[in-house]
Tab-separated table of C-alpha atoms and ligand atoms in Angstrom:
chain	number	residue	atom	x	y	z
R	20	MET	CA	-6.689	-26.286	-17.834
R	21	GLY	CA	-3.199	-27.951	-18.399
R	22	LEU	CA	-1.444	-24.980	-16.422
R	23	VAL	CA	-4.098	-24.776	-13.563
R	24	GLU	CA	-2.734	-28.604	-13.130
R	25	THR	CA	0.482	-28.152	-13.640
R	26	GLY	CA	0.121	-25.269	-11.256
R	27	ARG	CA	2.984	-22.996	-13.349
R	28	VAL	CA	2.096	-19.945	-15.331
R	29	SER	CA	4.023	-18.743	-18.155
R	30	ALA	CA	5.803	-14.634	-18.271
R	31	ILE	CA	5.109	-14.267	-22.008
R	32	GLY	CA	5.052	-10.831	-24.252
R	33	ASN	CA	6.803	-7.823	-23.495
R	34	HIS	CA	8.605	-8.963	-20.377
R	35	VAL	CA	10.485	-11.518	-18.083
R	36	VAL	CA	10.175	-12.069	-14.912
R	37	ARG	CA	13.907	-12.467	-13.089
R	38	CYS	CA	15.234	-13.357	-9.366
R	39	ILE	CA	16.656	-10.485	-7.752
R	40	VAL	CA	18.818	-12.179	-6.234
R	41	CYS	CA	20.387	-14.822	-8.664
R	42	GLY	CA	19.084	-12.684	-12.062
R	43	GLN	CA	17.600	-16.221	-13.055
R	44	SER	CA	14.823	-15.506	-15.552
R	45	ASN	CA	11.708	-17.505	-14.883
R	46	ALA	CA	9.844	-18.450	-17.470
R	47	ASP	CA	8.022	-20.786	-15.742
R	48	LEU	CA	6.331	-19.058	-12.247
R	49	ALA	CA	5.950	-21.905	-9.236
R	50	VAL	CA	2.853	-21.463	-7.428
R	51	ASP	CA	5.115	-19.133	-4.923
R	52	PHE	CA	6.475	-16.942	-7.644
R	53	ARG	CA	9.877	-17.660	-6.339
R	54	CYS	CA	12.801	-17.913	-7.745
R	55	THR	CA	12.981	-22.020	-8.816
R	56	LYS	CA	17.353	-21.736	-8.483
R	57	CYS	CA	17.573	-19.716	-5.217
R	58	GLY	CA	14.355	-19.128	-3.819
R	59	GLU	CA	14.199	-15.525	-3.359
R	60	LEU	CA	11.863	-13.075	-5.021
R	61	LEU	CA	11.366	-11.800	-8.231
R	62	GLU	CA	10.406	-9.367	-10.473
R	63	VAL	CA	9.074	-7.918	-13.925
R	64	GLU	CA	11.522	-6.687	-16.475
R	65	PHE	CA	11.089	-4.842	-20.418
R	66	PRO	CA	14.085	-6.728	-21.870
R	67	GLY	CA	13.390	-4.390	-25.263
R	68	TRP	CA	14.226	-1.496	-23.115
R	69	SER	CA	17.423	-2.121	-23.210
R	70	ALA	CA	17.523	-3.293	-27.012
R	71	GLY	CA	16.859	-0.125	-28.195
R	72	GLY	CA	12.848	-0.208	-27.747
R	73	ALA	CA	12.252	1.742	-25.321
R	74	PRO	CA	9.175	4.072	-25.365
R	75	ASP	CA	9.806	7.423	-26.243
R	76	ALA	CA	9.459	9.791	-23.075
R	77	ALA	CA	6.921	13.049	-24.767
R	78	ALA	CA	5.273	10.246	-25.965
R	79	LEU	CA	4.499	8.180	-22.990
R	80	ARG	CA	3.088	11.981	-21.453
R	81	ALA	CA	0.797	12.497	-24.345
R	82	THR	CA	-0.347	9.900	-24.681
R	83	TRP	CA	-1.207	9.565	-20.777
R	84	LEU	CA	-2.163	12.648	-20.698
R	85	ALA	CA	-4.994	11.843	-24.084
R	86	ARG	CA	-6.160	9.219	-22.311
R	87	ARG	CA	-7.251	11.145	-19.697
R	88	THR	CA	-10.802	12.249	-21.287
R	89	SER	CA	-11.406	8.401	-22.988
R	90	ASN	CA	-14.429	6.585	-21.884
R	91	VAL	CA	-12.892	3.578	-23.074
R	92	PRO	CA	-12.077	1.147	-19.383
R	93	LEU	CA	-9.071	0.320	-20.089
R	94	ASP	CA	-7.815	3.724	-20.409
R	95	ALA	CA	-10.316	5.598	-17.589
R	96	SER	CA	-8.125	2.869	-14.965
R	97	GLY	CA	-5.516	5.019	-13.549
R	98	VAL	CA	-3.344	2.092	-13.516
R	99	TRP	CA	-3.758	0.378	-17.069
R	100	ARG	CA	-3.641	3.615	-18.912
R	101	PHE	CA	-0.018	3.709	-18.019
R	102	ARG	CA	-0.285	0.152	-19.794
R	103	GLU	CA	2.862	1.235	-22.088
R	104	VAL	CA	5.018	0.201	-19.082
R	105	LEU	CA	3.148	-2.757	-17.128
R	106	PRO	CA	3.299	-6.318	-18.476
R	107	ALA	CA	1.103	-6.512	-21.477
R	108	LEU	CA	-1.766	-9.239	-20.837
R	109	ASP	CA	-2.222	-11.498	-24.470
R	110	ASP	CA	-5.772	-10.049	-24.878
R	111	TRP	CA	-7.019	-6.803	-22.923
R	112	SER	CA	-10.099	-8.281	-23.182
R	113	HIS	CA	-8.489	-10.450	-20.495
R	114	SER	CA	-7.976	-7.154	-17.473
R	115	ILE	CA	-10.629	-6.961	-14.288
R	116	THR	CA	-11.180	-2.702	-14.064
R	117	LEU	CA	-12.861	-1.319	-11.440
R	118	ARG	CA	-11.276	2.274	-13.016
R	119	GLU	CA	-8.399	1.672	-9.930
R	120	GLY	CA	-6.214	4.540	-9.198
R	121	ASN	CA	-7.098	7.832	-10.284
R	122	THR	CA	-7.103	9.038	-6.907
R	123	PRO	CA	-6.508	12.772	-5.412
R	124	LEU	CA	-3.680	14.290	-3.978
R	125	TYR	CA	-4.222	17.000	-1.393
R	126	GLU	CA	-3.267	19.583	0.436
R	127	LEU	CA	-2.387	19.403	3.881
R	128	PRO	CA	-1.894	22.851	5.305
R	129	ARG	CA	-2.393	22.333	8.998
R	130	CYS	CA	-0.185	19.044	8.560
R	131	ALA	CA	2.625	20.411	6.900
R	132	HIS	CA	2.705	23.092	9.861
R	133	SER	CA	2.871	20.809	12.853
R	134	ALA	CA	5.080	18.644	10.567
R	135	GLY	CA	7.430	21.597	10.271
R	136	VAL	CA	7.353	21.455	6.328
R	137	GLU	CA	6.297	24.840	4.209
R	138	ARG	CA	4.216	22.629	2.009
R	139	LEU	CA	2.800	18.889	2.485
R	140	GLN	CA	0.851	16.615	0.042
R	141	ALA	CA	-0.841	13.568	0.347
R	142	LYS	CA	-1.623	10.972	-2.397
R	143	HIS	CA	-4.376	9.313	-1.419
R	144	GLN	CA	-4.567	5.889	-2.556
R	145	GLY	CA	-7.255	5.108	0.392
R	146	MET	CA	-9.989	6.225	-2.397
R	147	ASN	CA	-9.661	3.568	-4.645
R	148	PRO	CA	-13.026	1.885	-5.439
R	149	THR	CA	-12.485	-0.737	-2.640
R	150	GLY	CA	-10.615	1.836	-0.272
R	151	SER	CA	-6.863	0.748	-0.506
R	152	PHE	CA	-3.703	0.863	-2.836
R	153	LYS	CA	-4.239	-2.312	-2.859
R	154	ASP	CA	-6.551	-2.171	-5.990
R	155	THR	CA	-4.350	-1.174	-8.409
R	156	GLY	CA	-1.432	-4.200	-7.973
R	157	MET	CA	-5.056	-6.501	-7.369
R	158	THR	CA	-6.158	-5.271	-10.838
R	159	VAL	CA	-3.131	-6.484	-12.786
R	160	ALA	CA	-2.465	-9.713	-10.865
R	161	ILE	CA	-5.869	-10.924	-10.916
R	162	SER	CA	-6.016	-10.010	-14.540
R	163	PHE	CA	-3.180	-12.596	-15.521
R	164	ALA	CA	-4.182	-14.966	-12.871
R	165	ARG	CA	-8.229	-14.838	-15.497
R	166	GLN	CA	-5.596	-15.151	-18.407
R	167	ASN	CA	-4.105	-17.943	-17.341
R	168	GLU	CA	-7.654	-19.857	-16.700
R	169	PHE	CA	-7.634	-19.999	-12.646
R	170	LYS	CA	-11.025	-20.633	-11.324
R	171	TRP	CA	-9.388	-19.657	-7.537
R	172	VAL	CA	-7.574	-16.939	-6.326
R	173	ALA	CA	-6.382	-17.153	-2.530
R	174	CYS	CA	-4.353	-14.077	-0.165
R	175	ALA	CA	-3.449	-13.573	3.393
R	176	SER	CA	-3.764	-10.741	4.120
R	177	THR	CA	-3.954	-8.043	6.974
R	178	GLY	CA	-7.461	-6.822	5.739
R	179	ASN	CA	-6.699	-4.873	2.754
R	180	THR	CA	-5.506	-6.801	0.286
R	181	SER	CA	-8.380	-9.384	0.762
R	182	ALA	CA	-11.071	-6.923	0.699
R	183	SER	CA	-9.172	-5.508	-2.848
R	184	MET	CA	-8.661	-9.358	-4.178
R	185	ALA	CA	-12.580	-10.311	-2.894
R	186	ALA	CA	-13.874	-7.205	-5.122
R	187	TYR	CA	-12.118	-8.398	-7.857
R	188	ALA	CA	-12.365	-11.747	-7.874
R	189	ALA	CA	-16.000	-11.661	-8.055
R	190	ARG	CA	-15.831	-8.868	-10.840
R	191	GLY	CA	-13.910	-11.455	-12.887
R	192	GLY	CA	-16.540	-14.334	-12.036
R	193	MET	CA	-13.539	-16.235	-10.181
R	194	ARG	CA	-13.810	-17.676	-6.498
R	195	SER	CA	-11.484	-15.991	-3.621
R	196	LEU	CA	-9.840	-17.558	-0.522
R	197	VAL	CA	-9.118	-15.022	2.437
R	198	VAL	CA	-7.187	-16.321	4.847
R	199	ILE	CA	-6.868	-13.420	7.371
R	200	PRO	CA	-5.632	-13.953	11.284
R	201	GLU	CA	-8.743	-13.488	13.677
R	202	GLY	CA	-9.901	-10.899	15.865
R	203	LYS	CA	-7.193	-8.768	14.655
R	204	ILE	CA	-8.557	-6.946	11.053
R	205	ALA	CA	-10.057	-4.154	11.081
R	206	TRP	CA	-14.344	-4.453	10.789
R	207	GLY	CA	-14.842	-2.969	7.495
R	208	LYS	CA	-12.159	-4.601	5.740
R	209	LEU	CA	-13.665	-8.333	7.188
R	210	SER	CA	-17.211	-6.719	5.880
R	211	GLN	CA	-16.483	-6.064	2.314
R	212	SER	CA	-14.574	-9.429	1.615
R	213	LEU	CA	-17.713	-10.792	3.046
R	214	ASP	CA	-19.853	-8.678	0.879
R	215	TYR	CA	-18.128	-9.786	-2.643
R	216	GLY	CA	-18.612	-13.392	-1.575
R	217	ALA	CA	-14.895	-14.891	-0.970
R	218	LEU	CA	-14.448	-17.948	1.219
R	219	THR	CA	-13.170	-15.915	4.155
R	220	CYS	CA	-11.783	-17.926	6.632
R	221	GLN	CA	-10.220	-16.214	10.384
R	222	LEU	CA	-7.178	-18.228	11.434
R	223	ARG	CA	-6.020	-18.274	15.035
R	224	THR	CA	-3.127	-17.030	13.958
R	225	ASP	CA	-0.857	-13.277	12.633
R	226	PHE	CA	-0.593	-12.267	9.851
R	227	ASP	CA	2.810	-14.306	9.403
R	228	GLY	CA	0.988	-17.361	10.440
R	229	CYS	CA	-1.800	-16.575	7.881
R	230	VAL	CA	0.943	-16.712	5.114
R	231	ARG	CA	2.968	-19.894	6.165
R	232	VAL	CA	-0.430	-21.779	5.934
R	233	LEU	CA	-1.365	-20.250	2.582
R	234	ASP	CA	2.265	-21.491	1.246
R	235	ASP	CA	0.967	-24.953	2.045
R	236	ILE	CA	-2.630	-24.563	0.349
R	237	ILE	CA	-1.043	-23.276	-2.863
R	238	ARG	CA	1.053	-26.304	-3.123
R	239	ARG	CA	-1.536	-28.722	-2.743
R	240	TYR	CA	-4.983	-26.625	-4.577
R	241	PRO	CA	-4.624	-24.864	-7.695
R	242	VAL	CA	-5.338	-21.577	-6.735
R	243	TYR	CA	-3.128	-17.988	-7.610
R	244	LEU	CA	-1.425	-16.461	-5.171
R	245	LEU	CA	-2.083	-12.680	-4.610
R	246	ASN	CA	0.121	-11.511	-1.913
R	247	SER	CA	2.612	-8.848	-2.876
R	248	VAL	CA	4.924	-11.875	-3.734
R	249	ASN	CA	3.483	-11.664	-6.860
R	250	PRO	CA	5.667	-9.229	-9.348
R	251	TYR	CA	2.568	-8.653	-11.216
R	252	ARG	CA	0.779	-6.651	-7.770
R	253	LEU	CA	3.997	-4.606	-7.780
R	254	GLU	CA	3.765	-3.413	-11.295
R	255	GLY	CA	0.041	-2.233	-10.699
R	256	GLN	CA	1.269	-0.676	-7.849
R	257	LYS	CA	3.809	0.721	-9.624
R	258	THR	CA	1.459	3.147	-11.581
R	259	ALA	CA	0.474	5.217	-8.779
R	260	ALA	CA	3.845	7.073	-8.768
R	261	ILE	CA	3.605	7.438	-12.485
R	262	GLU	CA	0.084	9.100	-11.204
R	263	LEU	CA	1.966	11.075	-8.558
R	264	LEU	CA	3.960	12.869	-11.214
R	265	GLU	CA	1.583	13.528	-13.741
R	266	GLN	CA	-0.310	15.305	-11.051
R	267	LEU	CA	2.716	17.089	-10.468
R	268	ASP	CA	3.429	18.051	-14.054
R	269	TRP	CA	6.697	15.583	-13.980
R	270	ARG	CA	7.675	17.799	-11.356
R	271	VAL	CA	10.309	15.139	-9.145
R	272	PRO	CA	8.918	15.870	-5.234
R	273	ASP	CA	12.322	16.104	-2.626
R	274	HIS	CA	10.418	13.003	-0.238
R	275	VAL	CA	7.874	10.333	-0.465
R	276	ILE	CA	6.800	8.863	2.311
R	277	VAL	CA	5.271	5.457	2.688
R	278	PRO	CA	4.442	2.924	5.303
R	279	GLY	CA	6.038	-0.704	5.881
R	280	GLY	CA	4.078	-3.525	6.074
R	281	ASN	CA	5.001	-6.613	4.271
R	282	LEU	CA	7.043	-3.726	2.412
R	283	GLY	CA	6.058	-4.411	-1.225
R	284	ASN	CA	4.247	-0.653	-1.787
R	285	ASN	CA	7.614	1.147	-1.258
R	286	SER	CA	9.050	-1.496	-3.595
R	287	ALA	CA	6.207	-0.975	-5.928
R	288	LEU	CA	6.814	3.211	-6.096
R	289	GLY	CA	10.487	2.927	-6.136
R	290	LYS	CA	10.757	0.687	-9.235
R	291	ALA	CA	8.548	3.090	-10.793
R	292	PHE	CA	10.861	6.455	-10.137
R	293	LEU	CA	13.497	4.387	-11.160
R	294	GLU	CA	11.886	3.371	-14.639
R	295	LEU	CA	10.764	6.558	-15.291
R	296	GLN	CA	14.182	8.162	-14.617
R	297	ARG	CA	15.983	5.299	-16.799
R	298	LEU	CA	13.186	6.366	-19.177
R	299	GLY	CA	13.736	10.008	-19.263
R	300	VAL	CA	10.092	11.062	-18.262
R	301	VAL	CA	11.870	12.594	-15.995
R	302	ASN	CA	15.291	13.383	-14.722
R	303	SER	CA	15.680	12.974	-10.929
R	304	LEU	CA	14.253	11.080	-8.062
R	305	PRO	CA	12.485	11.628	-5.011
R	306	ARG	CA	13.667	9.834	-1.747
R	307	VAL	CA	11.644	7.356	-0.658
R	308	SER	CA	10.977	6.779	3.055
R	309	VAL	CA	9.500	3.925	5.365
R	310	ILE	CA	7.858	4.487	8.220
R	311	GLN	CA	6.810	1.476	10.359
R	312	ALA	CA	5.128	0.986	13.625
R	313	GLU	CA	7.241	0.254	16.728
R	314	GLY	CA	5.755	-2.457	17.049
R	315	ALA	CA	6.298	-4.095	13.674
R	316	ASN	CA	9.740	-2.618	12.751
R	317	PRO	CA	11.634	-5.200	11.196
R	318	LEU	CA	12.828	-3.340	8.074
R	319	TYR	CA	13.863	-0.808	10.639
R	320	ARG	CA	15.962	-3.061	12.746
R	321	THR	CA	17.076	-4.505	9.603
R	322	ILE	CA	18.895	-1.500	8.962
R	323	HIS	CA	19.948	-0.398	12.025
R	324	GLU	CA	21.671	-3.849	13.178
R	325	THR	CA	22.242	-5.855	10.623
R	326	GLY	CA	23.526	-2.548	7.763
R	327	GLY	CA	20.675	-4.535	5.743
R	328	LYS	CA	22.114	-7.533	5.095
R	329	GLU	CA	19.952	-9.883	6.902
R	330	LEU	CA	16.701	-10.045	7.577
R	331	ILE	CA	16.038	-9.775	11.242
R	332	SER	CA	11.665	-10.725	12.399
R	333	VAL	CA	9.518	-9.608	15.096
R	334	GLU	CA	6.941	-10.510	17.108
R	335	ALA	CA	4.232	-8.010	15.444
R	336	ASP	CA	1.962	-6.126	17.850
R	337	THR	CA	0.165	-2.648	17.041
R	338	LEU	CA	-3.395	-1.249	16.529
R	339	ALA	CA	-2.507	-0.576	12.734
R	340	THR	CA	-3.367	-3.549	12.116
R	341	ALA	CA	-2.682	-3.362	8.195
R	342	ILE	CA	0.957	-3.342	9.071
R	343	ARG	CA	0.897	-5.659	12.120
R	344	ILE	CA	3.483	-7.949	9.913
R	345	GLY	CA	6.732	-8.701	11.517
R	346	ASN	CA	8.407	-10.886	8.996
R	347	PRO	CA	7.972	-9.106	5.996
R	348	ALA	CA	8.798	-10.640	2.208
R	349	SER	CA	9.789	-7.746	0.464
R	350	TRP	CA	12.324	-6.684	2.515
R	351	ARG	CA	15.329	-6.893	-0.137
R	352	LYS	CA	13.115	-5.230	-2.741
R	353	SER	CA	12.728	-2.060	0.043
R	354	ILE	CA	16.275	-2.271	1.048
R	355	ARG	CA	17.299	-1.637	-3.081
R	356	VAL	CA	15.111	1.393	-2.788
R	357	LEU	CA	15.963	3.119	-0.091
R	358	GLU	CA	19.801	2.429	-1.042
R	359	ALA	CA	18.811	3.912	-4.542
R	360	THR	CA	17.305	6.630	-3.563
R	361	GLY	CA	18.650	8.375	-0.776
R	362	GLY	CA	15.870	7.539	1.725
R	363	ARG	CA	15.450	6.493	5.463
R	364	VAL	CA	13.449	4.282	7.177
R	365	GLU	CA	11.754	5.404	10.688
R	366	GLN	CA	9.531	3.891	13.326
R	367	VAL	CA	6.961	6.076	15.141
R	368	SER	CA	5.217	4.818	18.635
R	369	GLU	CA	1.248	4.061	18.859
R	370	ALA	CA	0.767	7.875	20.433
R	371	GLU	CA	2.222	9.566	17.344
R	372	ILE	CA	0.110	7.202	15.280
R	373	ALA	CA	-3.167	7.814	16.736
R	374	VAL	CA	-1.893	11.841	16.944
R	375	ALA	CA	-1.079	11.707	13.431
R	376	LYS	CA	-3.840	10.117	12.561
R	377	ALA	CA	-6.131	12.535	14.173
R	378	GLU	CA	-4.333	15.220	12.638
R	379	ILE	CA	-5.088	14.196	9.166
R	380	GLY	CA	-8.523	13.835	10.098
R	381	ALA	CA	-8.878	17.322	10.621
R	382	ASP	CA	-7.275	18.222	7.691
R	383	GLY	CA	-10.277	17.024	6.431
R	384	VAL	CA	-8.535	13.968	4.578
R	385	GLY	CA	-8.522	11.362	7.153
R	386	CYS	CA	-7.011	7.773	6.630
R	387	GLU	CA	-6.388	4.245	8.797
R	388	PRO	CA	-3.782	3.585	11.384
R	389	ALA	CA	-1.326	2.363	9.552
R	390	SER	CA	-1.096	5.460	6.295
R	391	ALA	CA	-1.174	7.897	9.487
R	392	VAL	CA	2.839	6.505	9.914
R	393	THR	CA	3.814	8.782	6.956
R	394	LEU	CA	2.840	12.137	8.846
R	395	ALA	CA	3.960	10.805	12.353
R	396	GLY	CA	7.401	9.580	10.756
R	397	LEU	CA	7.621	13.079	8.566
R	398	LYS	CA	8.112	14.662	11.811
R	399	LYS	CA	10.241	12.855	12.937
R	400	LEU	CA	12.929	13.274	9.543
R	401	THR	CA	12.363	16.839	9.986
R	402	LYS	CA	13.109	17.325	13.498
R	403	CYS	CA	16.416	15.486	12.335
R	404	GLY	CA	17.409	17.629	9.552
R	405	PHE	CA	16.366	14.752	6.991
R	406	VAL	CA	13.546	16.695	5.364
R	407	LYS	CA	14.390	20.230	5.525
R	408	PRO	CA	11.183	22.716	5.675
R	409	HIS	CA	11.736	24.491	2.075
R	410	GLU	CA	11.736	20.869	0.950
R	411	SER	CA	8.767	19.041	-0.804
R	412	VAL	CA	7.089	16.268	0.529
R	413	VAL	CA	4.059	13.993	-0.190
R	414	LEU	CA	3.104	11.183	1.760
R	415	ILE	CA	1.445	8.404	0.169
R	416	LEU	CA	-2.503	7.315	2.738
R	417	THR	CA	-3.086	3.926	1.842
R	418	GLY	CA	-6.142	3.281	3.478
R	419	HIS	CA	-9.497	5.327	3.503
R	420	VAL	CA	-10.985	6.264	6.966
R	421	LEU	CA	-13.910	4.427	7.378
R	422	LYS	CA	-11.880	0.867	6.895
R	423	ASP	CA	-10.999	1.183	10.752
R	424	PRO	CA	-13.838	2.962	12.100
R	425	GLU	CA	-13.446	1.332	15.860
R	426	TYR	CA	-10.372	3.012	16.138
R	427	THR	CA	-11.314	6.252	15.553
R	428	ILE	CA	-14.112	6.044	17.304
R	429	GLN	CA	-12.496	4.143	20.388
R	430	PHE	CA	-9.445	6.860	20.423
R	431	HIS	CA	-11.944	9.888	20.515
R	432	ARG	CA	-14.031	8.639	23.498
R	433	GLY	CA	-10.446	7.865	25.152
R	434	ASP	CA	-11.272	4.433	25.203
R	435	LEU	CA	-8.577	2.863	22.763
R	436	SER	CA	-5.866	1.249	24.568
R	437	VAL	CA	-2.557	0.585	23.299
R	438	PRO	CA	0.469	-2.028	23.214
R	439	ARG	CA	3.552	-0.917	25.205
R	440	MET	CA	2.003	2.429	27.196
R	441	ALA	CA	0.065	2.961	30.214
R	442	ASP	CA	-3.452	4.230	29.436
R	443	ASP	CA	-2.976	7.220	31.191
R	444	GLU	CA	0.495	8.114	28.967
R	445	PHE	CA	-1.549	8.124	26.255
R	446	LEU	CA	-4.501	9.462	27.256
R	447	ALA	CA	-2.481	12.739	28.698
R	448	LEU	CA	-0.052	13.122	24.604
R	449	THR	CA	-3.815	12.373	22.398
R	450	ALA	CA	-5.880	14.634	24.487
R	451	PRO	CA	-5.484	17.664	22.420
R	452	GLN	CA	-6.519	15.352	19.585
R	453	ARG	CA	-9.528	13.521	20.865
R	454	LYS	CA	-13.540	15.141	20.388
R	455	ALA	CA	-15.599	12.771	21.784
R	456	PRO	CA	-19.066	12.837	20.927
R	457	ILE	CA	-21.687	14.348	23.200
R	458	VAL	CA	-24.554	13.170	24.662
R	459	LEU	CA	-27.012	15.742	25.076
R	460	ASP	CA	-31.198	15.824	26.151
R	461	ALA	CA	-33.322	15.802	23.255
R	462	SER	CA	-33.317	20.355	23.074
R	463	ALA	CA	-31.783	23.183	20.940
R	464	ASP	CA	-30.777	24.829	24.449
R	465	ALA	CA	-28.462	21.582	25.306
R	466	VAL	CA	-26.946	21.902	21.849
R	467	LEU	CA	-26.301	25.668	22.336
R	468	ARG	CA	-24.422	25.902	25.275
R	469	ALA	CA	-22.555	22.979	23.903
R	470	LEU	CA	-21.858	25.354	21.079
R	471	ASP	CA	-20.840	27.977	22.918
R	472	ASP	CA	-18.617	25.965	25.031
R	473	GLU	CA	-16.943	24.953	21.866
R	474	ASP	CA	-16.279	28.687	20.644
R	475	LYS	CA	-14.824	29.715	24.020
R	476	ARG	CA	-12.608	26.753	23.834
R	477	ARG	CA	-10.994	27.307	20.529
R	478	GLY	CA	-11.663	31.145	21.001
L	19	F0G	N1	-1.630	0.807	4.554
L	19	F0G	C1	-2.376	0.068	4.624
L	19	F0G	C2	-3.482	0.401	4.564
L	19	F0G	C3	-2.006	-1.165	4.500
L	19	F0G	O1	-3.510	-2.446	4.028
L	19	F0G	C4	-0.732	-2.251	4.013
L	19	F0G	C5	-0.394	-3.685	3.626
L	19	F0G	C6	0.268	-1.453	4.252
L	19	F0G	C7	0.255	-0.132	4.350
L	19	F0G	C8	1.739	-1.570	4.089
L	19	F0G	O2	1.794	-2.102	2.790
L	19	F0G	O3	2.510	-4.215	2.863
L	19	F0G	O4	3.139	-3.379	1.012
L	19	F0G	O5	4.203	-2.860	2.773
L	19	F0G	N2	-1.630	-4.332	3.950
L	19	F0G	C9	-1.601	-5.947	3.955
L	19	F0G	C10	-3.001	-6.459	3.918
L	19	F0G	C11	-0.107	-6.648	3.854
L	19	F0G	O6	-3.028	-7.482	3.656
L	19	F0G	O7	-3.822	-5.551	2.854
L	19	F0G	P1	2.837	-2.748	2.122
């Protein structure tokens, strides 16, 4: 338990953990995963790759493909299948896996039409075991927590990280502390952390306030922090990009579009694209663009008002509660990815999000509100000419449609009240997508009349 008492863990094995600003290698990781010299974020690096020990690209592709038919748990995981480019555990038996990853890539033909592109695909990370992309990062980071003999893990969350952490902690026989904003997370997510047995604390503050409280807790109690400041989270999340390229037979799309909240996910995906290019697994990069809600747009403002030099924090407010974040931790990493890949940052309104969500649903796929910013953002990026109609585009859908059923039901019933817009205006803008349930007498005639009306409406 020595490691727990000192609150420090060692980075060993095939990787080092380095500060993204001052470059210091942090062999002993601080409890908050920030650089002990300058306080900035850290990232995992593989020194062996520069020392002539880079894995062979063709061998990597062959090994990863072969594992798709293996039933060994580590191979059956869509994360650990790519372990040659992940930080190595001392002992693979420390891995805690729910067979995460392995998510589908869907065609979205109707959404393509409404966004003005010939072809549109979506990588649905909401098809992970707990219904969000968080599982891919969680399996890696929590496995390191177990390797380092922590009893408790903790996160501040807008709901998905906490659901994921609670599940993986339960699987790994660990205790989990969830710190979430009271009243501002979707019911599906809250219910998950309860069922998975987490100690769930709803604090009377927002996500940014929860982060501050947890920052205090980790200095006073030996808990392992599982927010995306933990660089091992991003290593796991990186694999969605690898899996995507494999699904595309290693043909790199022109654009990948990601929702932005705490800004860990786009940073992770960007890291993967850059690493795969460096290893020669692919020869080019997609442009990775980030979309935020207008009411939670710190990255958008940071880029447009300071050229990306200084973070502009905001008081966040959006019904896409997953990305209701005003002070994102990974903003520097995110900007590096935007610059390295030539991506854009865009913001979208509550009405644009709601319409896009219903459109993704109407393609038979569905997602939670935060994921729908991708389609809403794509529409803006095609309109301004940044995305051309013939270019290939992949949206990263981050959360399952069942995460936030309350939003969906209120939307279709016409009961959703969004910030910064009058109800009438919102109703008018979203009318074509709304499809309220109809309450009828229990008679076949009544239902047949409804059917007839629907046929007439659709033509
Ligand atoms: N989409 C969903 C569904 C999310 O849950 C989140 C973040 C994001 C997008 C944004 O990703 O933070 O990496 O930029 N949810 C976190 C949580 C903050 O606590 O569940 P990001």
